[in-house]
């Protein structure tokens, strides 16, 4: 899928974001959005101009995978690979609805084959493998295909001596694939380790939400871990924790800022500065320092 | 050993057994009719026992894997290892009793051992958080992995946890980070790693120490991406559908051999490992020793490459479009 | 900049300066006698200024090193480095603001920077614990050391701490362990390491990030095994004897060049670095760049061997008996 | 660190051990001791038979360096090296009394040249370099000579492929040698690292007290860190901490058991089992495992 295709795909849908409700209106832009945080109305044109950050409260609306890639990759540099790799239904999983139905409707709705888009690109002229997860696709949960594409990303980067930049967003492991899904945690972590052993840089950008098996594997194994403001990031979901410990969670728990305070991320970066930041970091880590 | 804990699926059997027990207290010599009835009941019980345990569902096995009398990691350490030296602490925050780490000897071979550790009573279970580790538990495990690697000691891991603990402090101290780092470390560890599922294999907390060059599972242990209860309550909004979901999740040893994730299954005594721990210890000792022997002397590069290839092969995908 | 903080040894000078300032407010044209007096006072002050700063004692320099207006690590980061990216957290427990860690560029050379970070006001000082790190601070430093090594970035460290924090939580989380591990890691780091004493060099907390292939000190910084006050109160039961003890402890840059511990001294403006930070920034930038240039391109094995030899040579011993 | 406090207090009392008061008496053994913990009288003979552990309360009395070596080394196996290496007074340090006087009286009283004794030995037939610190010698504080002997221990072990076993006890850095003393922390840590890089085992036994610059350097860099029961172990001294935080310390703070709970030591081992434990550990770590 080309970058202009995703624009089209996006127009076909009424909602692009989980945390920003898009509503059809008769304003010139055709659509306006209601910010899930400050509840104000934001026109689509405003939002696009502001990288889908609420101009009133700074709330970072979710991005699709291709919006994210568009944000980070040097213009025209992104070349997707493994676009057709998708999960099947190896377990014949049926609960409430069949997994095959979930897959099919996710594909239709998103225009994607799976929950992550990966490819070669340059960022500030640094050759990278760039990946972005798309929460619209069954919560960008990690099944066999997402795991495979992530693992291949690390492998391509290792063999071509590229850096890896991954933007994560995921509900966690894709339970409809059972243990095949859990094992992707080990698989992607192993691939990330091989990149690290080759002394190639890996920068991850944790976006809202990054949870469960994705956080607890490749997402946090980066040399530098960045996070977008206000993202929910953690291992266990807030509801599971509340049910377990039978108490309410503190305000801001599992937010990017909370994790920064607890030493888990390197920096919380607003979207408008993300590309510059990643470029600067690549300059340090992919710049070829002293021989060690 | 008297069974104190009765699992759902064996309740009819246990009730009949209790009835038979009572009848046998009577003096049956004076009452041959009753004696015949007792004999018939005994036969009936045998048949029921056979059918009860003949074809256990995934959910039945989950019950067995959680049985309070089921042998725990510390029982294996005591029974099949010698010269056990337990090591403590992550050198950073604490010593998590939900993870046991030790140097130990099995059949004359020196190894490092890691295991999830449940308690055997309420006091122990509180101290060990029901086998649910905090980040410091995984960090302790990583410390021992590095020690094993440094000194060329093969690693044996014993998997038995409902999962990593979901709590405020666990999140604060980086539960996800600790698990991820453990996965990466274990994947590249330059010594043989044999992992054994002895009970519950709950999600990322199990996986953090739960894979290797060989993954062996006891017949009634399970290994799953999510607990069937949690899965049911998410997908069906009804935790009562756990039994149904357990089958869907393909979490039994047999399922996982079929998926190419598990290498071998160790059969258990009828009714579960707790019915005859000695037999199970013997079998585990034998299989672990064999696995270690088979992996011994391998070049570390080769070992790590093989382990990577093994992990790399897990998953079922298709190329949907060009 | 008005001086708000007056150090003990410059008090007579400052008092005279204040008096002169007041006199200069007066209209002296009407009073030629007073004008002459003022002129004389000005001369007197100049002489006093010269003698005050001409031969500073160790204790005087300790006062200067602690001067609240003295440039801090973050000032050096802002003034002599470009493209600074601060990195946070130890990935284990927290982000200790008493240690600053960054990737940065100096004279076109990409490096990693570590420093103790004091605050510039009460609020900042509380957040940064007056530059006294907890274990997580040293663990953050270690993380950045490993990052620097992995990507071949030379390391520049800026030393300015009263010491590692002596507190309950610091002990609980392994203050000694964190420092020891940092020492071991730094000693073998396979990239050039240039350490610069910019203020206080308090004991193990300073040393944890405070040595390398070159150890440079500002003229009025100190580096000591123990604070003079603590030493005096132990040995003399009298913290008031700190000035005396400071001399004994041989903690000034000049003393330490004499002992073969410090490689070079960067002179400061008369009165201390805070009197002309710009001059000091320029000098530090120049010396650090030169040191990095001299170390650049060295084989890592050679670098580490030289660093070891340098450490290994420190100490004065004798063979007392056969 | 209040090294000289410990030292002076002890001198004034004519103790052999900080935690056991030895008193001349007319009993057959000639001497008896008062346990500092339970305050009971313990006869010297009893104490020797019990490895200087109070038979009533289990209090572990301090051992001298040679008592410690006797306990651990295979009989007759210990061969000291660098016995004559001692500190001088490079700074001409005088405070209250001259450092030279402290050194001289420490030598006279202990019969040692310095605060640590090191040598080659075997433990359970494993070739080791074995060292033990002697608190009687200016609180076994680490100056140039202690640092030198520790560094040489690691070097000898590295070149002869021996394990290292060190029993620590120290008030910390020897402040009378100023920065020369502080730098021994880096020097000994660097030497310990080289042993580790050679994949040779290092076991440390932390005994009462191990504080300051010794804890914060080589003492805790071991592969396995053991501690004797009830030992005071830490970075800052309890008094310094109380003065800093202006509150009382919790009971048991900085004890071996407390540190075990906080993840800092591998095991608290009673003296009677120490040699067996070290031997077992050497079997694992010096036994030549799989090649890695
Ligand atoms: Zn808003
Ligand atoms: Zn006693």
PDB file of N, CA, C and O and ligand atoms in Angstrom, chain A residues 35-40 42 54-59 61, ligand 1:
ATOM      1  N   UNK A  35     -12.407  15.891  21.010  1.00  0.00           N
ATOM      2  CA  UNK A  35     -11.232  15.431  21.767  1.00  0.00           C
ATOM      3  C   UNK A  35     -11.693  14.624  22.973  1.00  0.00           C
ATOM      4  O   UNK A  35     -12.513  15.091  23.766  1.00  0.00           O
ATOM      5  N   UNK A  36     -11.137  13.431  23.102  1.00  0.00           N
ATOM      6  CA  UNK A  36     -11.570  12.558  24.196  1.00  0.00           C
ATOM      7  C   UNK A  36     -11.087  13.082  25.542  1.00  0.00           C
ATOM      8  O   UNK A  36     -11.591  12.696  26.577  1.00  0.00           O
ATOM      9  N   UNK A  37     -10.128  13.975  25.513  1.00  0.00           N
ATOM     10  CA  UNK A  37      -9.581  14.471  26.770  1.00  0.00           C
ATOM     11  C   UNK A  37     -10.285  15.752  27.224  1.00  0.00           C
ATOM     12  O   UNK A  37     -10.846  15.801  28.305  1.00  0.00           O
ATOM     13  N   UNK A  38     -10.277  16.789  26.385  1.00  0.00           N
ATOM     14  CA  UNK A  38     -10.880  18.050  26.811  1.00  0.00           C
ATOM     15  C   UNK A  38     -12.311  18.211  26.309  1.00  0.00           C
ATOM     16  O   UNK A  38     -12.977  19.191  26.640  1.00  0.00           O
ATOM     17  N   UNK A  39     -12.770  17.261  25.490  1.00  0.00           N
ATOM     18  CA  UNK A  39     -14.140  17.222  24.984  1.00  0.00           C
ATOM     19  C   UNK A  39     -14.465  18.360  24.014  1.00  0.00           C
ATOM     20  O   UNK A  39     -15.628  18.585  23.676  1.00  0.00           O
ATOM     21  N   UNK A  40     -13.447  19.103  23.592  1.00  0.00           N
ATOM     22  CA  UNK A  40     -13.737  20.172  22.647  1.00  0.00           C
ATOM     23  C   UNK A  40     -13.836  19.636  21.227  1.00  0.00           C
ATOM     24  O   UNK A  40     -13.335  18.570  20.893  1.00  0.00           O
ATOM     25  N   UNK A  42     -12.723  19.710  17.481  1.00  0.00           N
ATOM     26  CA  UNK A  42     -11.545  20.092  16.706  1.00  0.00           C
ATOM     27  C   UNK A  42     -11.831  19.746  15.241  1.00  0.00           C
ATOM     28  O   UNK A  42     -12.191  18.614  14.928  1.00  0.00           O
ATOM     29  N   UNK A  54      -4.429  17.532  19.819  1.00  0.00           N
ATOM     30  CA  UNK A  54      -5.472  18.513  20.123  1.00  0.00           C
ATOM     31  C   UNK A  54      -4.828  19.884  20.367  1.00  0.00           C
ATOM     32  O   UNK A  54      -3.949  20.008  21.219  1.00  0.00           O
ATOM     33  N   UNK A  55      -5.267  20.896  19.609  1.00  0.00           N
ATOM     34  CA  UNK A  55      -4.659  22.221  19.792  1.00  0.00           C
ATOM     35  C   UNK A  55      -5.043  22.866  21.123  1.00  0.00           C
ATOM     36  O   UNK A  55      -4.398  23.807  21.552  1.00  0.00           O
ATOM     37  N   UNK A  56      -6.063  22.331  21.768  1.00  0.00           N
ATOM     38  CA  UNK A  56      -6.508  22.926  23.027  1.00  0.00           C
ATOM     39  C   UNK A  56      -5.810  22.328  24.245  1.00  0.00           C
ATOM     40  O   UNK A  56      -5.394  23.033  25.145  1.00  0.00           O
ATOM     41  N   UNK A  57      -5.701  20.997  24.268  1.00  0.00           N
ATOM     42  CA  UNK A  57      -5.188  20.370  25.493  1.00  0.00           C
ATOM     43  C   UNK A  57      -3.932  19.543  25.243  1.00  0.00           C
ATOM     44  O   UNK A  57      -3.362  18.991  26.182  1.00  0.00           O
ATOM     45  N   UNK A  58      -3.495  19.406  23.988  1.00  0.00           N
ATOM     46  CA  UNK A  58      -2.266  18.647  23.728  1.00  0.00           C
ATOM     47  C   UNK A  58      -2.472  17.149  23.686  1.00  0.00           C
ATOM     48  O   UNK A  58      -1.495  16.391  23.563  1.00  0.00           O
ATOM     49  N   UNK A  59      -3.708  16.710  23.814  1.00  0.00           N
ATOM     50  CA  UNK A  59      -3.998  15.277  23.739  1.00  0.00           C
ATOM     51  C   UNK A  59      -3.499  14.712  22.403  1.00  0.00           C
ATOM     52  O   UNK A  59      -3.815  15.248  21.347  1.00  0.00           O
ATOM     53  N   UNK A  61      -3.900  12.302  19.688  1.00  0.00           N
ATOM     54  CA  UNK A  61      -4.810  11.327  19.099  1.00  0.00           C
ATOM     55  C   UNK A  61      -3.990  10.183  18.529  1.00  0.00           C
ATOM     56  O   UNK A  61      -2.838  10.366  18.140  1.00  0.00           O
TER      57      UNK A  61
HETATM   58 ZN1  LIG E   1      -8.253  18.290  23.779  1.00  0.00          ZN
END
